[in-house]
Every structure is written in structure tokens, then in C-alpha cells.
Amino acid sequence: MKLFRLRIIRTLLFVFALTMGAAFEARGQGAKLQLDKLQRLADKAAETVDVSLDNQTLQVASKFLKSEKPDEAAIKQLIAGLKGVYVKVFEFDRAGEYASADVEAIRVQLRTPGWSRIVGVHSKRDGDNVEVFTWLEGGNIAGLAILCADPTELVVVNIVGAIDLEKLSQLEGKFGIPKLNLEKGRQHE
Amino acid sequence: MNELKRRIVQAAVLVLSVSLAFSMAPASDREFNQIAQHLETQFRYRTTGGPLLPLASFLAGFTRPAGLRRFKLAVFEDPVSPGWREEGHLGEVVRDALGPGWHPLVRQQSRRTGDQTLIFARPAGDGQEVMIVEVHPTDAIVLQVSLDPQQFARYLMRPDEMGRAVTKDLE
């Protein structure tokens, strides 16, 4: 009986250590999400878009967009504090071609300390599910994640760096970020 | 006998020179050629270029749209097998061909149309070098282009349309 208890305790300790390890790993990576596991959905998706803009690339954009041109100036200002923009879009021909388990790898990271869900919209009629998460550092927003899970489409947007939520909608349609009607969503809040 | 020796030495020098010339080809040429050679196996290309490279155009220095410093372009047409579709293999080929300095910007794939676009970039001087590989069911292009930073920044605002925008600017 003692041996049995000892084994249970050992197993529990092992599971605890693994969970803590995963949590620390997620915490250590900051606002940048590990999106690689979604890549297997590309085999099932009818349309796939994968955009990766790292810090260096964004700095070039921020430095060389022209302040004199209004459209470029607004974006230049908005991306000045960004360190990365990562977008994955998967479009499927039929509903049910991806499972919630496929998105779980992302949700696990968004459940770690540091991430807070600020918007969650779920439509039973359409099956649409939009969630916006922020990553806080020193009380300031230092990252953002948008998860849109429709029955036939999955969109994950991960923005790393200081971002002004008021101007977030300006990024829609830019840097590979699809139009998500965030401004409309804000008006409905 | 002396004549034979002389000819052997000449032949050896020639072989050595040719080998050196190939080994000293810039890394960027090798990367471009490697990708082009992969597509060459899938298409009966039409080209006005020489037999060594499947280059339909090698126009560097001739045409230079604003912001585009130099470029290499290979166009492939007429797939060897009808209904040919490039699947995930292309991504591996391109990644293997490109050196460590390149980072992926865009990957688009449509199973509906069979189109696939891969875009990689790396810093080059004060600008950026971009490798664009576009594959469609009936044709394909490999385009390596050096961009000034302003032009790169402009294209970057719509990275998913970069391939189309650059090729359109080259027309």
C-alpha cells in the first residue's frame, strides 16, 4: 500500500513538474506564440496564408515608410514599437475539417500568466468565435493575440511589441492581417 | 611526348579554371539556380537564355523600375506532366537552397487553384534581397530581386501581395 502511495505521489510530482515546465517555457517566450504546431493544418486547408514579419523586417518598414505620405505615416507610427507580426490563416472547404484540439496548442499558451482575454465573442448562430488576448509587461500592453475560429476558417494573429489598441483596426488588411472588422466589434461592445 | 605533357597540363588547367569559376559563383546565384533547377525538372521551359540556366529573362541592368536595384528572373511554362501540382515539397526545396541569412516572409498555398507562393528575404547592404517563388498549375517563376529599403517597406505593407506587386512592377 505504501509503495502504491509512493508511486502516485511520484507520478503527481512528475505531472506537476511537466506542467510547470510548460508554463515557464510559455512565460519565457514572452508575447511570441509558438504557432508551428498549426502548420499541420496546411495539409487539410483549401487556402493557407502564413506571414512572418520579425523585428528586423518591421524596423526596416518603420524606418523607411515616409512620414510625408499620410497612409504610410500612420502605419509607420503604429509599427514603431512592434517586434513581430505573425499571421496564420487556414480556410477549409467544409466545416469540421479542423478540430478544437488543433487550436488547443495555442490556447494552452494563452492560458499562461501574462496573457489576459479582453474580448470574447461567440455566435451560436454562425459558430463564429473571436477572442482577443493581450500580453502585459509592467502594466503596458506588450503583445496581442487574435484567435478567430469559424467553422470553415481559422485565423491566428500574433503581434509582439507595444501596440495601441485604439489603433489596432488600422492594421487590418496590412502586414498580412486579414480584415477582422475589429472596429465594428468595438462599436458593438 | 613533350607535346602530350603540354596538352595534359593545358587540359588540367582548363578543368581547374572551369571548376573554380563554378565554385566561385556567388552564393545568391547558387541559391537561385538550385530552385530554378528543381522547377526545370517539372516544366518544359521556354527561354531565350543559354542552355545552362532556365532563365527566360536575365535583365539585370537593362530595366530598373523604381526601387528595384537588380533582379534575376526565371519563367517556366508547360508542365511535364498534365495536371501537375507542386505540393509541400517545394517549401523544403526552397528552404534547403537558401542559406541561413534568409528568413521566411510569406507562404501561401491554395489547394483550390494549385497556386503556391513562397517569399523569403534577407538584408543586403542598406536594402533587402527578396526571393519569390510562385508556382501555378501551368507556369512558375523564380524571382530574386534587390530592393531599396523604401520600396521594400512599401511592399511589406501588403506582404501577401508582394509577389504579384513586384512582378507587376517589372512588366
Coordinates of C-alpha atoms in Angstrom, one line a residue:
Chain A
M1 CA 0.0 0.0 0.0
K2 CA 2.9 2.3 0.9
L3 CA 4.5 1.5 -2.4
F4 CA 1.3 2.4 -4.2
R5 CA 1.0 5.7 -2.5
L6 CA 4.7 6.5 -3.2
R7 CA 4.1 5.8 -6.9
I8 CA 1.1 8.0 -7.0
I9 CA 3.0 10.9 -5.3
R10 CA 5.9 10.4 -7.7
T11 CA 3.5 10.5 -10.7
L12 CA 1.8 13.6 -9.4
L13 CA 5.1 15.3 -8.9
F14 CA 6.2 14.4 -12.4
V15 CA 3.0 15.7 -13.9
F16 CA 3.3 18.9 -11.8
A17 CA 6.9 19.4 -12.9
L18 CA 5.9 18.9 -16.6
T19 CA 3.0 21.4 -16.3
M20 CA 5.2 24.0 -14.5
G21 CA 7.9 23.5 -17.1
A22 CA 5.5 24.2 -19.9
A23 CA 4.1 27.2 -18.2
F24 CA 7.6 28.6 -17.5
E25 CA 8.6 27.9 -21.1
A26 CA 5.5 29.8 -22.4
R27 CA 6.2 32.6 -20.0
G28 CA 9.8 32.8 -21.1
Q29 CA 8.9 33.3 -24.7
G30 CA 7.0 36.5 -23.9
A31 CA 4.3 37.6 -26.2
K32 CA 5.5 35.5 -29.2
L33 CA 3.3 32.4 -29.6
Q34 CA 4.6 29.1 -30.9
L35 CA 2.5 28.7 -34.0
D36 CA 4.4 25.9 -35.6
K37 CA 2.0 23.2 -34.5
L38 CA -0.7 24.7 -36.6
Q39 CA 1.3 24.1 -39.7
R40 CA -0.1 20.6 -40.0
L41 CA -3.5 22.2 -40.8
A42 CA -2.0 23.3 -44.1
D43 CA -2.4 19.7 -45.3
K44 CA -6.1 19.9 -44.8
A45 CA -6.8 23.6 -45.6
A46 CA -8.0 24.7 -49.0
E47 CA -6.3 28.0 -48.6
T48 CA -3.3 28.8 -46.4
V49 CA -1.6 32.1 -45.7
D50 CA 1.4 32.3 -43.4
V51 CA 3.1 35.7 -42.8
S52 CA 6.1 36.1 -40.5
L53 CA 7.5 39.6 -40.0
D54 CA 10.2 39.7 -37.4
N55 CA 11.7 42.6 -35.6
Q56 CA 14.4 43.3 -38.1
T57 CA 11.9 43.4 -41.0
L58 CA 9.5 45.6 -39.2
Q59 CA 12.3 48.0 -38.3
V60 CA 13.1 48.4 -41.9
A61 CA 9.4 49.2 -42.6
S62 CA 9.2 51.6 -39.7
K63 CA 12.3 53.4 -40.6
F64 CA 11.7 53.7 -44.3
L65 CA 8.0 54.4 -44.7
K66 CA 7.5 58.0 -45.4
S67 CA 6.2 60.4 -42.8
E68 CA 5.1 62.8 -45.6
K69 CA 2.6 60.3 -47.0
P70 CA -0.5 60.1 -44.8
D71 CA -1.2 56.4 -45.3
E72 CA 2.4 55.4 -44.7
A73 CA 2.9 57.9 -41.8
A74 CA 0.0 56.3 -39.8
I75 CA 1.4 52.8 -40.2
K76 CA 5.0 54.0 -39.5
Q77 CA 3.9 55.3 -36.2
L78 CA 1.8 52.2 -35.4
I79 CA 4.6 49.7 -36.0
A80 CA 7.4 51.7 -34.4
G81 CA 7.1 49.7 -31.2
L82 CA 6.4 46.3 -32.8
K83 CA 8.8 43.4 -32.7
G84 CA 6.9 40.9 -34.7
V85 CA 3.8 40.2 -36.6
Y86 CA 2.8 36.6 -37.3
V87 CA -0.3 35.6 -39.1
K88 CA -1.7 32.2 -40.0
V89 CA -4.9 31.8 -42.0
F90 CA -6.4 28.5 -42.8
E91 CA -9.6 28.3 -45.0
F92 CA -11.4 25.0 -45.2
D93 CA -13.9 23.7 -47.8
R94 CA -16.2 22.2 -45.2
A95 CA -17.0 22.7 -41.6
G96 CA -15.4 20.2 -39.2
E97 CA -12.1 19.8 -41.2
Y98 CA -10.2 21.1 -38.2
A99 CA -10.9 20.3 -34.5
S100 CA -10.8 22.4 -31.4
A101 CA -7.9 20.1 -30.4
D102 CA -5.9 21.6 -33.3
V103 CA -6.2 25.1 -31.7
E104 CA -5.5 23.8 -28.2
A105 CA -1.8 24.2 -28.7
I106 CA -2.4 27.9 -29.0
R107 CA -5.0 28.1 -26.2
V108 CA -2.6 26.5 -23.8
Q109 CA -0.1 29.3 -24.3
L110 CA -2.8 31.9 -24.0
R111 CA -3.8 30.5 -20.6
T112 CA -0.4 31.1 -19.1
P113 CA 0.2 34.0 -16.7
G114 CA 0.8 37.3 -18.6
W115 CA -2.0 36.7 -21.1
S116 CA -5.5 38.2 -20.5
R117 CA -8.6 37.7 -22.6
I118 CA -10.1 41.1 -23.3
V119 CA -12.6 40.3 -25.9
G120 CA -14.6 37.1 -26.5
V121 CA -17.4 36.9 -29.0
H122 CA -19.2 33.6 -29.6
S123 CA -22.0 33.3 -32.1
K124 CA -24.2 30.2 -31.7
R125 CA -25.9 31.0 -34.9
D126 CA -22.8 31.2 -37.1
G127 CA -20.4 29.2 -34.9
D128 CA -18.0 32.2 -35.1
N129 CA -15.7 32.6 -32.2
V130 CA -13.4 35.6 -31.9
E131 CA -11.1 36.2 -29.0
V132 CA -8.6 38.9 -28.3
F133 CA -5.8 38.5 -25.8
T134 CA -3.3 41.0 -24.5
W135 CA 0.2 40.3 -23.1
L136 CA 1.1 42.8 -20.3
E137 CA 4.5 43.8 -19.2
G138 CA 4.8 46.4 -16.4
G139 CA 1.2 47.2 -16.8
N140 CA 1.6 48.0 -20.5
I141 CA 0.4 46.1 -23.5
A142 CA 3.4 44.4 -25.0
G143 CA 1.7 41.9 -27.2
L144 CA -1.6 40.8 -28.7
A145 CA -3.2 37.6 -29.9
I146 CA -6.3 37.4 -32.0
L147 CA -8.0 34.0 -32.4
C148 CA -10.8 33.7 -34.9
A149 CA -12.3 30.2 -35.2
D150 CA -15.1 29.9 -37.7
P151 CA -16.4 26.5 -38.8
T152 CA -14.5 26.8 -42.1
E153 CA -11.8 29.3 -41.2
L154 CA -9.1 29.6 -38.6
V155 CA -7.2 32.9 -38.2
V156 CA -4.4 33.4 -35.6
V157 CA -2.7 36.8 -35.4
N158 CA 0.1 37.3 -33.0
I159 CA 1.5 40.8 -32.6
V160 CA 4.6 41.2 -30.5
G161 CA 5.5 44.6 -29.0
A162 CA 3.8 47.7 -27.8
I163 CA 0.5 48.2 -29.6
D164 CA -2.1 50.9 -29.2
L165 CA -5.5 49.0 -29.1
E166 CA -7.3 52.2 -30.2
K167 CA -5.5 52.0 -33.5
L168 CA -5.4 48.2 -33.9
S169 CA -8.1 48.3 -36.6
Q170 CA -5.7 50.4 -38.8
L171 CA -3.5 47.3 -39.1
E172 CA -6.4 45.3 -40.6
G173 CA -5.6 44.5 -44.2
K174 CA -1.9 45.4 -43.6
F175 CA 1.1 43.1 -42.9
G176 CA -0.9 40.1 -43.8
I177 CA -3.5 40.7 -41.1
P178 CA -6.9 39.9 -42.6
K179 CA -9.8 42.3 -42.2
L180 CA -11.5 41.2 -39.0
N181 CA -13.9 44.1 -38.5
L182 CA -12.4 44.9 -35.2
E183 CA -13.7 48.4 -35.3
K184 CA -17.2 47.2 -35.8
G185 CA -16.7 44.8 -32.9
R186 CA -15.6 47.6 -30.7
Q187 CA -18.8 49.6 -31.6
H188 CA -20.9 46.6 -30.5
E189 CA -19.2 46.4 -27.2
Chain B
M1 CA 56.0 13.2 -75.5
N2 CA 56.5 16.8 -74.5
E3 CA 53.5 17.8 -76.6
L4 CA 51.4 15.2 -74.8
K5 CA 52.5 16.6 -71.4
R6 CA 51.8 20.1 -72.5
R7 CA 48.3 19.1 -73.7
I8 CA 47.6 17.3 -70.4
V9 CA 48.7 20.3 -68.4
Q10 CA 46.6 22.6 -70.6
A11 CA 43.6 20.3 -70.1
A12 CA 44.2 20.2 -66.3
V13 CA 44.4 24.0 -66.2
L14 CA 41.2 24.3 -68.2
V15 CA 39.3 21.9 -66.0
L16 CA 40.6 23.6 -62.8
S17 CA 39.6 27.1 -64.2
V18 CA 36.1 25.9 -65.0
S19 CA 35.7 24.2 -61.6
L20 CA 37.0 27.4 -59.9
A21 CA 34.6 29.6 -61.9
F22 CA 31.7 27.4 -60.9
S23 CA 32.7 27.2 -57.2
M24 CA 33.3 30.9 -57.1
A25 CA 29.8 31.7 -58.3
P26 CA 28.1 34.0 -55.8
A27 CA 26.1 32.1 -53.2
S28 CA 23.0 34.0 -54.3
D29 CA 23.4 32.6 -57.8
R30 CA 23.7 29.1 -56.4
E31 CA 20.5 29.6 -54.4
F32 CA 18.6 30.9 -57.3
N33 CA 19.9 28.2 -59.6
Q34 CA 19.1 25.4 -57.2
I35 CA 15.5 26.5 -57.0
A36 CA 15.3 27.0 -60.8
Q37 CA 16.8 23.6 -61.4
H38 CA 14.1 22.0 -59.3
L39 CA 11.4 23.7 -61.3
E40 CA 13.2 22.8 -64.5
T41 CA 12.5 19.2 -63.8
Q42 CA 8.8 19.9 -63.7
F43 CA 8.4 22.2 -66.7
R44 CA 9.4 22.4 -70.3
Y45 CA 10.5 25.9 -70.0
R46 CA 10.6 28.4 -72.9
T47 CA 13.6 30.6 -72.7
T48 CA 15.8 32.8 -74.8
G49 CA 18.7 32.2 -72.4
G50 CA 21.5 29.7 -72.7
P51 CA 21.2 26.0 -72.1
L52 CA 22.8 26.0 -68.6
L53 CA 20.2 28.1 -66.8
P54 CA 16.5 28.1 -67.3
L55 CA 16.4 31.8 -67.4
A56 CA 13.7 33.3 -69.5
S57 CA 15.0 36.7 -68.6
F58 CA 18.2 37.9 -67.2
L59 CA 17.6 41.6 -67.5
A60 CA 19.7 43.0 -64.7
G61 CA 20.9 46.4 -65.6
F62 CA 18.6 46.8 -68.5
T63 CA 15.3 47.7 -66.9
R64 CA 15.1 49.1 -63.5
P65 CA 11.7 50.1 -62.1
A66 CA 11.9 52.5 -59.2
G67 CA 13.2 50.9 -56.0
L68 CA 14.3 47.7 -57.8
R69 CA 18.1 47.6 -58.0
R70 CA 18.7 44.4 -59.8
F71 CA 16.9 41.1 -60.4
K72 CA 17.1 37.7 -61.8
L73 CA 14.0 36.0 -63.2
A74 CA 13.3 32.5 -64.5
V75 CA 10.0 31.7 -66.0
F76 CA 8.8 28.2 -66.6
E77 CA 5.9 27.0 -68.7
D78 CA 4.3 23.8 -70.0
P79 CA 4.4 21.3 -67.1
V80 CA 6.0 18.0 -68.0
S81 CA 3.0 16.1 -66.6
P82 CA -0.5 17.4 -67.2
G83 CA -2.4 18.2 -64.0
W84 CA 1.0 18.7 -62.3
R85 CA 0.7 20.3 -58.9
E86 CA 3.6 21.2 -56.6
E87 CA 2.8 20.1 -53.1
G88 CA 4.6 20.8 -49.8
H89 CA 7.9 19.5 -51.3
L90 CA 8.6 23.0 -52.8
G91 CA 8.9 24.5 -49.4
E92 CA 11.6 22.1 -48.4
V93 CA 13.5 22.6 -51.7
V94 CA 13.5 26.4 -51.3
R95 CA 14.4 26.3 -47.6
D96 CA 17.3 23.8 -48.4
A97 CA 18.5 26.0 -51.2
L98 CA 18.6 29.2 -49.2
G99 CA 21.3 29.9 -46.8
P100 CA 20.9 30.7 -43.1
G101 CA 20.6 34.5 -43.7
W102 CA 17.2 34.2 -45.3
H103 CA 14.0 34.4 -43.3
P104 CA 10.5 33.4 -44.5
L105 CA 8.1 36.3 -45.0
V106 CA 5.1 34.7 -46.8
R107 CA 3.9 31.3 -47.6
Q108 CA 0.6 31.0 -49.5
Q109 CA -0.9 27.8 -50.7
S110 CA -4.2 27.2 -52.5
R111 CA -5.4 23.7 -53.0
R112 CA -8.4 25.0 -54.9
T113 CA -6.3 26.7 -57.6
G114 CA -3.0 24.8 -57.2
D115 CA -1.1 28.1 -56.7
Q116 CA 1.7 28.4 -54.3
T117 CA 3.8 31.4 -53.3
L118 CA 7.0 31.4 -51.1
I119 CA 8.7 34.7 -50.3
F120 CA 12.0 34.9 -48.3
A121 CA 14.1 38.0 -47.5
R122 CA 17.5 38.9 -46.2
P123 CA 19.3 42.1 -45.6
A124 CA 21.6 43.2 -48.4
G125 CA 23.6 46.3 -47.8
D126 CA 21.2 49.1 -46.9
G127 CA 18.4 47.3 -48.7
Q128 CA 16.8 43.8 -48.8
E129 CA 17.1 40.9 -51.1
V130 CA 13.9 39.0 -51.8
M131 CA 13.4 35.6 -53.3
I132 CA 10.0 35.0 -54.7
V133 CA 8.9 31.6 -55.9
E134 CA 5.4 31.4 -57.5
V135 CA 4.1 28.1 -58.8
H136 CA 0.8 27.7 -60.7
P137 CA -0.6 24.7 -62.4
T138 CA 0.6 25.9 -65.8
D139 CA 3.6 28.0 -65.1
A140 CA 6.1 29.1 -62.4
I141 CA 8.5 31.9 -61.7
V142 CA 11.6 32.3 -59.6
L143 CA 12.5 35.9 -59.0
Q144 CA 15.4 37.2 -56.9
V145 CA 15.3 40.9 -56.5
S146 CA 17.3 43.5 -54.6
L147 CA 15.1 46.3 -53.3
D148 CA 15.9 49.6 -51.8
P149 CA 14.6 49.9 -48.2
Q150 CA 11.8 52.3 -49.1
Q151 CA 10.4 50.1 -51.8
F152 CA 10.7 47.0 -49.6
A153 CA 8.9 48.9 -46.8
R154 CA 6.1 49.7 -49.2
Y155 CA 5.8 46.1 -50.4
L156 CA 5.8 44.9 -46.8
M157 CA 2.6 46.7 -46.0
R158 CA 0.9 44.0 -48.1
P159 CA 3.3 41.1 -47.9
D160 CA 0.6 38.6 -49.1
E161 CA 0.5 40.6 -52.4
M162 CA 4.3 41.2 -52.6
G163 CA 4.9 38.5 -55.3
R164 CA 2.2 39.9 -57.5
A165 CA 3.2 43.6 -56.9
V166 CA 6.9 43.0 -57.7
T167 CA 6.2 41.1 -60.9
K168 CA 3.7 43.7 -62.0
D169 CA 6.2 46.4 -61.4
L170 CA 8.7 44.5 -63.6
E171 CA 6.3 44.3 -66.5

